[in-house]
XYZ file of C-alpha atoms in Angstrom:
622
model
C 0.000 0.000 0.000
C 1.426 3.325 -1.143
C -0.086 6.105 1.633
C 0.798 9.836 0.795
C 0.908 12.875 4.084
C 1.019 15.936 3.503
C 2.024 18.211 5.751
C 4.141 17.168 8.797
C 2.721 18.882 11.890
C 1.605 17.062 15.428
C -1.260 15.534 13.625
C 0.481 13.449 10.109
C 3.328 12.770 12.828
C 0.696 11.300 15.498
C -0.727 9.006 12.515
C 2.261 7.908 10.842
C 3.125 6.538 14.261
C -0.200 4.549 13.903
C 0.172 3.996 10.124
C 3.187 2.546 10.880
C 1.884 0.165 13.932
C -1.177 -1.085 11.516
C 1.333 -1.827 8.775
C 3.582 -3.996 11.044
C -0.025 -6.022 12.790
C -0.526 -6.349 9.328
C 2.365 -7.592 7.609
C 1.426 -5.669 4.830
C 4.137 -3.930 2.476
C 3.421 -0.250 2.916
C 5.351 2.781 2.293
C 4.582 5.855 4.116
C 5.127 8.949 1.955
C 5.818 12.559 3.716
C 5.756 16.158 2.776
C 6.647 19.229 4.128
C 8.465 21.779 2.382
C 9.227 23.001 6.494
C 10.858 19.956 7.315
C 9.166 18.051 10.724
C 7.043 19.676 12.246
C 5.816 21.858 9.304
C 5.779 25.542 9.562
C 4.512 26.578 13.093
C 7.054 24.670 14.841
C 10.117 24.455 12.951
C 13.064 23.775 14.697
C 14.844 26.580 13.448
C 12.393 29.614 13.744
C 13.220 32.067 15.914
C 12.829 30.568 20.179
C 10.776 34.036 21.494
C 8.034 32.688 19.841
C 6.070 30.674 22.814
C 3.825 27.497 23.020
C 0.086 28.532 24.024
C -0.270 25.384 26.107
C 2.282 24.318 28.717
C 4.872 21.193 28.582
C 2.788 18.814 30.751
C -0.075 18.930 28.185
C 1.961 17.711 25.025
C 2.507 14.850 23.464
C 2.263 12.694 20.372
C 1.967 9.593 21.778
C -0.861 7.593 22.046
C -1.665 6.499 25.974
C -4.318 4.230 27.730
C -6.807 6.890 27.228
C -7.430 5.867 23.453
C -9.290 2.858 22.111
C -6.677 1.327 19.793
C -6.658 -1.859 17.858
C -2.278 -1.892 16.853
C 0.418 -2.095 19.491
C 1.404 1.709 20.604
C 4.126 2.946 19.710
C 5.065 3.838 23.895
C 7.248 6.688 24.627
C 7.244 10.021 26.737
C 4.988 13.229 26.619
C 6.878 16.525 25.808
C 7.606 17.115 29.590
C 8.882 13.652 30.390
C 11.182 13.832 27.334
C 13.116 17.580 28.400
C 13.545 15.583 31.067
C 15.230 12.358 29.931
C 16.277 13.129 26.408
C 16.518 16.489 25.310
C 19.655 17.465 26.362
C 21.352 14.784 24.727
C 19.110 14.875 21.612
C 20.150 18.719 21.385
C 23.920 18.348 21.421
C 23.585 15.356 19.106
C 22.025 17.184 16.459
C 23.674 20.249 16.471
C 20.274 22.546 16.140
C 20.735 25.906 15.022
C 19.055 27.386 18.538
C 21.236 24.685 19.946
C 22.113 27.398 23.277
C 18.999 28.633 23.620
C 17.548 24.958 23.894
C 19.836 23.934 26.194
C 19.074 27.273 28.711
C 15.331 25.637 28.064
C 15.724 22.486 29.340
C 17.916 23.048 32.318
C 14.809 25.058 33.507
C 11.933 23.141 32.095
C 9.150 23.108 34.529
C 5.784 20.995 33.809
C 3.763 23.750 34.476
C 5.263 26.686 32.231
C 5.496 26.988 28.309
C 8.476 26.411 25.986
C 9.645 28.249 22.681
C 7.191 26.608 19.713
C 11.101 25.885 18.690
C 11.749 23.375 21.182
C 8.440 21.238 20.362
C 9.554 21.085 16.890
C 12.585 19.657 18.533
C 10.256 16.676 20.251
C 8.167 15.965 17.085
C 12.058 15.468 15.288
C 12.776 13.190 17.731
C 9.518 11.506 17.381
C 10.224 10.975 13.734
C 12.981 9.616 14.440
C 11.701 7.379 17.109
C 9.431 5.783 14.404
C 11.935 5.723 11.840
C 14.007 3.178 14.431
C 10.712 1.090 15.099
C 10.193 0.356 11.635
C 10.152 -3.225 10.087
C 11.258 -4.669 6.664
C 7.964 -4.209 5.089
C 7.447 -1.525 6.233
C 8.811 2.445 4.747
C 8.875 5.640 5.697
C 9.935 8.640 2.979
C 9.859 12.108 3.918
C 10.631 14.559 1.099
C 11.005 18.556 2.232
C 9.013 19.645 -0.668
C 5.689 20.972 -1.578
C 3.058 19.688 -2.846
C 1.602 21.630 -5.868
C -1.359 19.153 -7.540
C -3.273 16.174 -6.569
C -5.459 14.279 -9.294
C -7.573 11.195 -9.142
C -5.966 8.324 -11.272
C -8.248 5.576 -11.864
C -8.999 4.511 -8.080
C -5.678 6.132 -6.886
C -4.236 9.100 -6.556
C -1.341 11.285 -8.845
C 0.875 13.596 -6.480
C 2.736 16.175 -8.295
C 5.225 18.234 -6.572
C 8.322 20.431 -6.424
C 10.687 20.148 -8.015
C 9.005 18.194 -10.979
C 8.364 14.807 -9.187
C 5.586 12.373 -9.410
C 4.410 9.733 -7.176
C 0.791 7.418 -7.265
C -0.822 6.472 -4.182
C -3.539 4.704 -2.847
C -4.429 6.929 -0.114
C -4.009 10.931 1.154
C -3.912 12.483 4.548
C -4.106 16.133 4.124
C -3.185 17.955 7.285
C -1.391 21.711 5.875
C -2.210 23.392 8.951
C -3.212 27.337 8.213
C -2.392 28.058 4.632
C -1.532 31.110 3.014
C -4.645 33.354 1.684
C -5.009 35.819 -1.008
C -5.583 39.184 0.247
C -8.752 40.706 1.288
C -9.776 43.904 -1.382
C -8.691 45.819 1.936
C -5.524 44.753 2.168
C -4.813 45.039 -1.782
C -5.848 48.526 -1.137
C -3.393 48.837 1.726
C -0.339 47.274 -0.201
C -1.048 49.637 -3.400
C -1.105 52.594 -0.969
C 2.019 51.417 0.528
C 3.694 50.853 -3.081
C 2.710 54.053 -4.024
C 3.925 55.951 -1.097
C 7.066 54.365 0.388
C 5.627 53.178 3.324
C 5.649 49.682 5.243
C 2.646 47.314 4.972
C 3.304 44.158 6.182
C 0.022 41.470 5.369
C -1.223 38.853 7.518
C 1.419 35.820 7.964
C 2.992 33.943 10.108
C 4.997 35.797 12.727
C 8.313 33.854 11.851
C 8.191 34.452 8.698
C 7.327 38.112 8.924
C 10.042 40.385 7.722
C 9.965 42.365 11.228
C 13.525 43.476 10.255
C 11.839 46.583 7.978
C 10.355 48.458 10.964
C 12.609 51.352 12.109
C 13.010 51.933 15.514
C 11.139 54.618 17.258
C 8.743 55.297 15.120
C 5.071 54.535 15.311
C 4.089 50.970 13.718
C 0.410 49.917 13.686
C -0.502 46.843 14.965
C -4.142 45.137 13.688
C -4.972 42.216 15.985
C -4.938 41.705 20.090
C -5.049 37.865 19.219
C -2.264 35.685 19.797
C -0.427 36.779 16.984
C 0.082 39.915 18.651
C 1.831 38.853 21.502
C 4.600 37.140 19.055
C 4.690 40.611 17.428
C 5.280 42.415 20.645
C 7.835 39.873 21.609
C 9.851 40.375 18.981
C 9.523 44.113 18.305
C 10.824 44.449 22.315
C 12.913 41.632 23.759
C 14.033 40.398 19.693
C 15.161 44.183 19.952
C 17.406 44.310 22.569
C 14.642 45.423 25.480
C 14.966 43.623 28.706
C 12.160 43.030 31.562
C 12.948 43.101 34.764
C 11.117 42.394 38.087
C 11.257 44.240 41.008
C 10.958 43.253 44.367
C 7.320 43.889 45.257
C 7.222 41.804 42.131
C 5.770 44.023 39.403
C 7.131 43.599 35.783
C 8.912 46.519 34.682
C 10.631 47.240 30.465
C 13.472 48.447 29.984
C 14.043 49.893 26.543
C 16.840 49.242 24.576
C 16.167 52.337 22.229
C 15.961 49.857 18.873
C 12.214 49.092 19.572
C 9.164 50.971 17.660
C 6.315 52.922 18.995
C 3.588 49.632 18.943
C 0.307 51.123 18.590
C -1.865 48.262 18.730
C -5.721 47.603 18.420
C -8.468 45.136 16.855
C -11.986 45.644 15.593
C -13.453 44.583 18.827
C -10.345 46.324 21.076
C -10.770 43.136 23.349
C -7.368 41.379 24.743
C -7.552 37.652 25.155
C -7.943 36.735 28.862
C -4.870 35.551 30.386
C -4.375 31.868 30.915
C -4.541 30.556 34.397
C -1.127 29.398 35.696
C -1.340 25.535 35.442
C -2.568 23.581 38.627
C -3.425 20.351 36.774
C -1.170 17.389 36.535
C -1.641 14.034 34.531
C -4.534 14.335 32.655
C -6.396 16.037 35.357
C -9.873 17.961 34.039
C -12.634 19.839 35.454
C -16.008 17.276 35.924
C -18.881 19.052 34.605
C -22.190 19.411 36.644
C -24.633 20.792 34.256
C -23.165 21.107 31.011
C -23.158 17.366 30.163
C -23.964 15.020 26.890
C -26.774 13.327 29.159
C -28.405 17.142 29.606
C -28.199 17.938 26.085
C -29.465 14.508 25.231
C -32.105 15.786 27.348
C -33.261 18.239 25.589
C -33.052 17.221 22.755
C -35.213 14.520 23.635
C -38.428 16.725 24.862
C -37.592 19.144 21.700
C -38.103 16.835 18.330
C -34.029 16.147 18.441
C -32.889 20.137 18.368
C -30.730 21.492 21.073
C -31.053 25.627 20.511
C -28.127 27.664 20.932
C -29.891 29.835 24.027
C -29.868 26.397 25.593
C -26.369 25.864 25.130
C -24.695 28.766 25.788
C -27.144 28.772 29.129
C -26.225 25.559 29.915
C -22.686 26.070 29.666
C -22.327 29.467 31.497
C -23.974 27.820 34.261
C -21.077 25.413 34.509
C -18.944 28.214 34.292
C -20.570 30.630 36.643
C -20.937 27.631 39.047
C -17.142 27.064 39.090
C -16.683 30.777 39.237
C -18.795 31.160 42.821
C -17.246 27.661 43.885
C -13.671 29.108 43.739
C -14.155 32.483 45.798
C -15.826 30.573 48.562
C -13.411 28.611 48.740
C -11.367 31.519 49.880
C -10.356 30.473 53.280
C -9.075 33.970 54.138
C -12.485 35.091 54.074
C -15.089 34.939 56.981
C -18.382 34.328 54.917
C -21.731 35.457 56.810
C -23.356 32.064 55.771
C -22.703 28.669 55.527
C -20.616 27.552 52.447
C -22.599 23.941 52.051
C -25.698 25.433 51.934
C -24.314 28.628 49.755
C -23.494 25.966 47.030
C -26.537 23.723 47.570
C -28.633 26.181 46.824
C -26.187 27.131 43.350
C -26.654 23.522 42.308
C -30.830 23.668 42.646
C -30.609 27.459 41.355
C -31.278 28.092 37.069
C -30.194 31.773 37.265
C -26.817 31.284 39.713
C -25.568 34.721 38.935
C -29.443 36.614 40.596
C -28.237 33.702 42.961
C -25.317 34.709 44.154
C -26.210 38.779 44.418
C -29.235 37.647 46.500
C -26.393 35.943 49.100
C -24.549 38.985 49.249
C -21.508 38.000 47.195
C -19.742 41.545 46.268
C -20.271 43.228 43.380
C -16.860 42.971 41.926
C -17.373 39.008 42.169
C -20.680 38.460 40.554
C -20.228 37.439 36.897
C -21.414 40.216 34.387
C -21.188 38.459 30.529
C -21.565 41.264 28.850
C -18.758 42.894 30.162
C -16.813 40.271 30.133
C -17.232 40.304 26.473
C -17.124 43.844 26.057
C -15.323 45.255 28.923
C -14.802 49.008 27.353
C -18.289 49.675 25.664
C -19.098 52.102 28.771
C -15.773 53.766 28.411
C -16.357 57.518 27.173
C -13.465 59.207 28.455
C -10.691 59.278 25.883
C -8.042 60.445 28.388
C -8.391 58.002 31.031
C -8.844 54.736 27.989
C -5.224 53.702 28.593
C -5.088 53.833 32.333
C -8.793 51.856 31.782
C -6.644 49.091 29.617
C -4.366 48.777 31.648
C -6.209 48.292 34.873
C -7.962 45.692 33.068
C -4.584 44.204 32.608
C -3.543 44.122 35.901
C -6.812 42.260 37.478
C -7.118 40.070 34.670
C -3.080 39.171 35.435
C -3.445 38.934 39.841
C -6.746 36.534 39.072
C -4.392 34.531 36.533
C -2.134 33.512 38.662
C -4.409 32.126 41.237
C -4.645 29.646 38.986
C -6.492 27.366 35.933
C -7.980 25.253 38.910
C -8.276 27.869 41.599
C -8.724 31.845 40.244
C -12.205 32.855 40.458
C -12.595 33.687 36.769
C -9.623 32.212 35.086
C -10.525 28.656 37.002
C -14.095 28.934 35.239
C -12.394 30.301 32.121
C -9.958 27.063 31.930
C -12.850 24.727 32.031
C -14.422 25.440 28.416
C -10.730 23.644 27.388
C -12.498 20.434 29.642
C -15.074 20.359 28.029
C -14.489 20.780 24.593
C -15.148 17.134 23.921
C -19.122 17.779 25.272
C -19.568 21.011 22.941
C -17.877 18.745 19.533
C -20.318 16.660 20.675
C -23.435 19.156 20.500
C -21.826 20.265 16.941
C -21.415 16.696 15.502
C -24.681 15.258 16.784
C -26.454 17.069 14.415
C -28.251 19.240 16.948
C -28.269 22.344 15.227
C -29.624 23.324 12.191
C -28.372 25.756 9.747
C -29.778 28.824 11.415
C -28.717 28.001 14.849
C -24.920 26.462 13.725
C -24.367 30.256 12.583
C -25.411 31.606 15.690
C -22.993 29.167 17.623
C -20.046 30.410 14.706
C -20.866 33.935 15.242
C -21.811 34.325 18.799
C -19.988 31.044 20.523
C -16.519 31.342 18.863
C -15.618 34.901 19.843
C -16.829 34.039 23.166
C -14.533 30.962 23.375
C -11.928 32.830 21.959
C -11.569 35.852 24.669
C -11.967 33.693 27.585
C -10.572 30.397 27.193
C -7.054 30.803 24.074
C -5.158 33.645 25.852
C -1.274 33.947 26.365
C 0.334 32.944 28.686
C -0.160 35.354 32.393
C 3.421 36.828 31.695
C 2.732 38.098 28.209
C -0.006 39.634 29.574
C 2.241 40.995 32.370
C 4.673 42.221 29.640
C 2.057 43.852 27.868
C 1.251 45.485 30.635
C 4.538 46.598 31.633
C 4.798 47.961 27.932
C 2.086 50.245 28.344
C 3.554 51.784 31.387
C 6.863 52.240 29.705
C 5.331 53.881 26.953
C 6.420 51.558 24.174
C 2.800 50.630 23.912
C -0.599 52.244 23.017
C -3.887 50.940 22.644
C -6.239 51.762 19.844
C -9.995 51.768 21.427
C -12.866 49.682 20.203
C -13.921 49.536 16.409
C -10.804 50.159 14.977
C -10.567 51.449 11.087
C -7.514 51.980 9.093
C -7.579 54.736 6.393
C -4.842 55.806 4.039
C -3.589 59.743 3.683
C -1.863 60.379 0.548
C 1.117 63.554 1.408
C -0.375 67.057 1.233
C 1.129 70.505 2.530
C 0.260 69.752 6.226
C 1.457 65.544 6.474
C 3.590 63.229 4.556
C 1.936 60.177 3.437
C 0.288 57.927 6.560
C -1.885 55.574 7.875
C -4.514 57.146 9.979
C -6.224 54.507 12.587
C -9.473 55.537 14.321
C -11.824 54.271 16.774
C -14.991 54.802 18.858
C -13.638 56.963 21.574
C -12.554 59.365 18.440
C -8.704 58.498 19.156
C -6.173 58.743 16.191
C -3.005 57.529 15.705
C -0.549 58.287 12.607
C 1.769 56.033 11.414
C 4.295 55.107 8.037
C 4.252 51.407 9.099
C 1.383 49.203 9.070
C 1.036 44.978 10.287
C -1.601 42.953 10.124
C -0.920 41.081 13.295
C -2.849 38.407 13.015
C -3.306 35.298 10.657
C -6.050 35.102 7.792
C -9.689 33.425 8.470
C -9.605 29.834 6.675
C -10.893 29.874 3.652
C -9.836 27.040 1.314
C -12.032 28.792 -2.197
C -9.728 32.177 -1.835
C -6.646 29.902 -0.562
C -3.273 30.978 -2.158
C -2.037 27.783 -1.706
C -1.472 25.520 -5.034
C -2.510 22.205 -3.784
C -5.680 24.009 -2.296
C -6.914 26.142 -5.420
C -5.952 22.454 -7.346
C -8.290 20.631 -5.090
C -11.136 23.361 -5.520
C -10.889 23.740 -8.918
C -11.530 20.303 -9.322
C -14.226 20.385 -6.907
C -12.416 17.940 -4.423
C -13.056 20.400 -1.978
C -16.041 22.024 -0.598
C -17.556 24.466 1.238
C -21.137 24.930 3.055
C -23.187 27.798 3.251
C -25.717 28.309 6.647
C -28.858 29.774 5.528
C -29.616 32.040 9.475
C -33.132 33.266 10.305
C -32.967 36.978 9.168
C -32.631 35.595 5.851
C -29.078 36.456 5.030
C -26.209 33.452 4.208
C -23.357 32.544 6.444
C -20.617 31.602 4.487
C -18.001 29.030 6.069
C -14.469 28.564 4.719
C -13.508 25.242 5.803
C -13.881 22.268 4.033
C -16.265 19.591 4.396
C -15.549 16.333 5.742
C -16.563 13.626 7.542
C -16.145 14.607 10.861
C -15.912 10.382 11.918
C -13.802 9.105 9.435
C -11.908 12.639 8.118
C -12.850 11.694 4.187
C -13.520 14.801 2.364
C -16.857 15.072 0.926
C -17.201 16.169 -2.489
C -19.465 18.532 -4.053
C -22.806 15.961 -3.718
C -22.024 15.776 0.045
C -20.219 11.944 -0.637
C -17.142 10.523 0.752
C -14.462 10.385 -1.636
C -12.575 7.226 -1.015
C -9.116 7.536 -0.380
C -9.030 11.312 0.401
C -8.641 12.496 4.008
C -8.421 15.961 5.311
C -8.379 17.361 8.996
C -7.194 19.880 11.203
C -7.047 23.789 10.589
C -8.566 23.864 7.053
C -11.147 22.372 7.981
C -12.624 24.881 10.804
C -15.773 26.143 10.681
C -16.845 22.559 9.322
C -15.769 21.242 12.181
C -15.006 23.107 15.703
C -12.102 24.285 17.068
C -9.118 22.487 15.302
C -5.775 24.584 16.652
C -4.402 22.905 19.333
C -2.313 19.887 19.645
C -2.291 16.577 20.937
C -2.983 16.262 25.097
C -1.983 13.119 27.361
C -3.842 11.077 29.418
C -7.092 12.742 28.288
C -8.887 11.213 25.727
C -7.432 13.198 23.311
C -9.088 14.214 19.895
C -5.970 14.411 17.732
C -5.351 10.612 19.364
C -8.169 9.343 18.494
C -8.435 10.544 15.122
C -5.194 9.385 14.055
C -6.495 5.933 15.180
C -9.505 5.858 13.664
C -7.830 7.111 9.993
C -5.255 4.331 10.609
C -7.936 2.064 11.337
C -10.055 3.081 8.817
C -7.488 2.723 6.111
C -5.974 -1.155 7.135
C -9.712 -2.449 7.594
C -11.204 -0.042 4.012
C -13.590 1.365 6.512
């Protein structure tokens, strides 16, 4: 059997291990073809890219082997998580191989702590080893080829499949794994209007991309440079516009984060549409697989419900369902305060949560303060009261500095970044409302639209100390904040200004600026992808999108392809599997939920247990 993978991030690596373990049970002759013109690990974490870019998940978390946790019908492949390999093997591995952020890896491990997050550089470093783990476990009939290359076409020949790539080589297979991760888009008609401007005028305009491969080098130092996003792409900009300049933070000894400049940085003036930062990630208090055990927000509940309503689970339901979990777990955590001398008895306090439908009206009517009670729609839109232009940046950053001291109470402990940390528990109960086919059309947009920013500001932050450092920027005055509903426009030179960049928002701030970046990576959209293998694929139809007809009568359009969410085939344009063709992870989102993160221990993981059921799927032509 000739099996073709393309792209070589923590998914393709997770299932060649269990490619490789079916084709040995098996004792079939199978060669394992991989490409990635990135090398292992594919572009996001590359050995080589530059180490201040940081993981978003810390080192106990990883790993890309398959545990107890997932049904499997091949011998596993049995080897440490990420954390358990710093430990053992990294710092031989390292010197062995002579990495190119060899130093900088080696300062990593001495210090590696379970609970704290490691350059993106260093993972890349694990999934080599990995690769080369399964290389040494392979048997005679069994091969593994890995070509650095990309993959430009990918055409049905008779009941196989023709890969062409670069440079000019050709190779049939009998099945394809396509995992590319995010891949590169074509601009919006905004930012074609923003590059021509730039072109025109001299000035800097860097588009959306990946921060390591963003040409950060072109900014001068102090001078203003525009910043579009407050996701996590920002934070990798910030990094390396400060510390990759030279800039140093220091603490003090009351323990507050200060900057100090080296003089080589830019002004950042940064900003989003919404002019919301992520919430901070709780520092990590669970070990080994450890989760959060739901009360309310359950399959049985939704099952429920769906029962007594003709199969349909609304979205109201949902999102009430699953705030109750989360406002439960918020109340929970500051009673358990033990500092605090409550005027009531705790048992009964959280007795009479558990029996209560409304636990926020709850927990006002028991006296909790003010300043504890959950309010969602600040939480979600913590500035649309601000009016006072002068005081927005002191407003920021006092934002920053609560959301920072409840942070590091903890993922299991902190009043609202404990009940923040759960939705990342659950995530296997709310694929399960998407994939159960609970929702119809109108109400899956109104979980895309509503759910996923939600999801994304409370529960995908940075780690606390970016947030700290972004903090600490602010008071240095290397960073200002661009208010809610930002807007770019372009000013050609005239008598009074050279040619700019003028940014805007709803407090009627404006900034001025020669240097523009879009800090922040492109929606997924595989029918404007600039990839070649995509637009091949979608010109022949291969892949496909759906459209969501919503109740107000307009269309929501999704970018991600369609697939079977149980067996990863790709569906063609008549909604069928085609056989042979697999796609999943990033370019799929929207389709399916929630598809950038990688591979978890001891917890049932997704990633796992899709790689086994491909690799099942494929030896048993399921």
């Amino acid at each position: 059997m000739q099996i073709a993978l393309i792209g070589a991030g923590p998914r393709n690596l997770a299932l060649l291990a269990r490619l490789t373990a079916y084709a040995k049970q098996s004792h079939q002759k199978t060669d394992v073809h991989l490409f990635d013109p990135a090398g292992i690990g594919g572009k996001v974490w590359r050995p080589n890219q530059d180490p201040t870019f940081i993981m978003n998940t810390v080192t106990s978390q990883l790993t890309l082997f398959t545990d107890t946790t997932i049904e499997h019908f091949a011998p596993a492949l049995q080897g440490p998580s990420f954390y358990q390999w710093a430990c053992d093997y990294g710092t031989q591995y390292v010197k062995n191989n002579h990495f190119e952020n060899e130093a900088v890896f080696l300062n990593e491990l001495a210090t590696i702590n379970p609970n704290r997050f490691s350059s993106r550089a260093l993972f890349g470093v694990y999934m080599q080893w990995f690769f080369d783990e399964i290389i040494n476990n392979l048997t005679a009939e069994v091969q593994v080829h890995f070509y650095p290359q990309l993959v430009t076409q990918l055409k049905r020949h008779a009941a196989k499949f023709k890969i062409q790539a670069q440079p000019d080589f050709n190779l049939i297979v009998d099945q394809v794994i396509l995992a590319p991760g995010h891949a590169d888009q074509t601009n919006s008609p905004e930012e074609e209007r923003l590059t021509d401007f730039a072109q025109a005028e001299q000035l800097l305009y860097l588009p959306a991309n990946h921060p390591a491969d963003a040409p950060l080098e072109e900014i001068q130092a102090q001078q203003n440079v525009i910043l579009r996003g407050l996701g996590l792409s920002f934070f990798d900009y910030m990094a390396k516009l400060t510390i990759g300049r030279g800039g140093h933070f220091k603490r003090e000894p009351s323990g507050k984060l200060i900057y100090q400049p080296a003089g080589t940085e830019p002004h950042l003036i940064a900003g989003s549409r919404h002019g919301v930062p992520l919430h901070a990630r709780g520092v990590n208090q669970k070990i080994g697989g450890q989760s959060y055990q739901p009360r309310f927000f359950t399959p049985a509940a939704l099952d429920h419900f769906a029962e007594d309503h003709n199969g349909h689970v609304s979205f109201d339901f949902f999102i009430h369902l699953l705030k109750k979990e989360m406002s439960y777990k918020h109340y929970f955590n500051v009673v358990s305060d033990s500092a605090i001398n409550w005027p009531f008895a705790v048992t009964d306090f959280l007795q009479a949560l558990n029996s209560a439908d409304n636990l926020d009206a709850t927990a006002k009517a028991w006296g909790l303060p003010e300043q504890q009670i959950i309010n969602w729609a600040t939480i979600i839109a913590p500035f649309d009261n601000t009016k006072n232009v002068n005081e927005y940046q002191q407003t920021f950053l006092a934002y920053l500095i609560s959301d920072i001291q409840d942070a590091r109470l903890g993922n299991r402990d902190a009043p609202f970044a404990g009940a923040f940390d759960l939705l990342r528990d659950v995530r296997s109960t709310i694929r399960y409302y998407v994939t159960n086919n609970y929702l119809n059309d109108a109400e899956y947009a109104k979980f895309l639209q509503k759910f996923n920013p939600f999801n994304n500001i409370v529960s995908v932050g940075p780690p606390v100390f970016r947030v700290e450092q972004m903090a600490a920027l602010m008071e240095a005055g290397i960073l200002t904040i661009v208010g809610p509903g930002m807007q770019i426009q372009c000013q050609p030179a005239n008598q009074q200004h050279p040619a700019q960049f003028l940014v805007t928002d709803n407090l009627h701030q404006q900034f001025k600026a020669q240097q523009l970046v879009e800090a922040r990576l492109h929606g997924v959209n595989v029918k404007t992808s600039a990839d070649a293998l995509i637009q091949n694929l979608v010109t022949q139809k291969m892949l496909n999108t759906r459209d969501y007809q919503q109740n107000n009568g307009q269309v929501l359009k999704v970018g991600g392809a369609m697939i079977d969410r149980k067996t990863m085939r790709v569906l063609d344009e008549n909604n069928q599997p085609i056989t042979g063709l697999r796609l999943w992870g990033a370019l799929t989102e929207g389709w399916s939920w929630f598809t950038t993160f990688s591979p978890r221990p001891n917890s049932h993981d997704k990633i796992l247990q899709d790689a086994e059921n491909i690799a099942n799927g494929i030896f048993t032509n399921l």
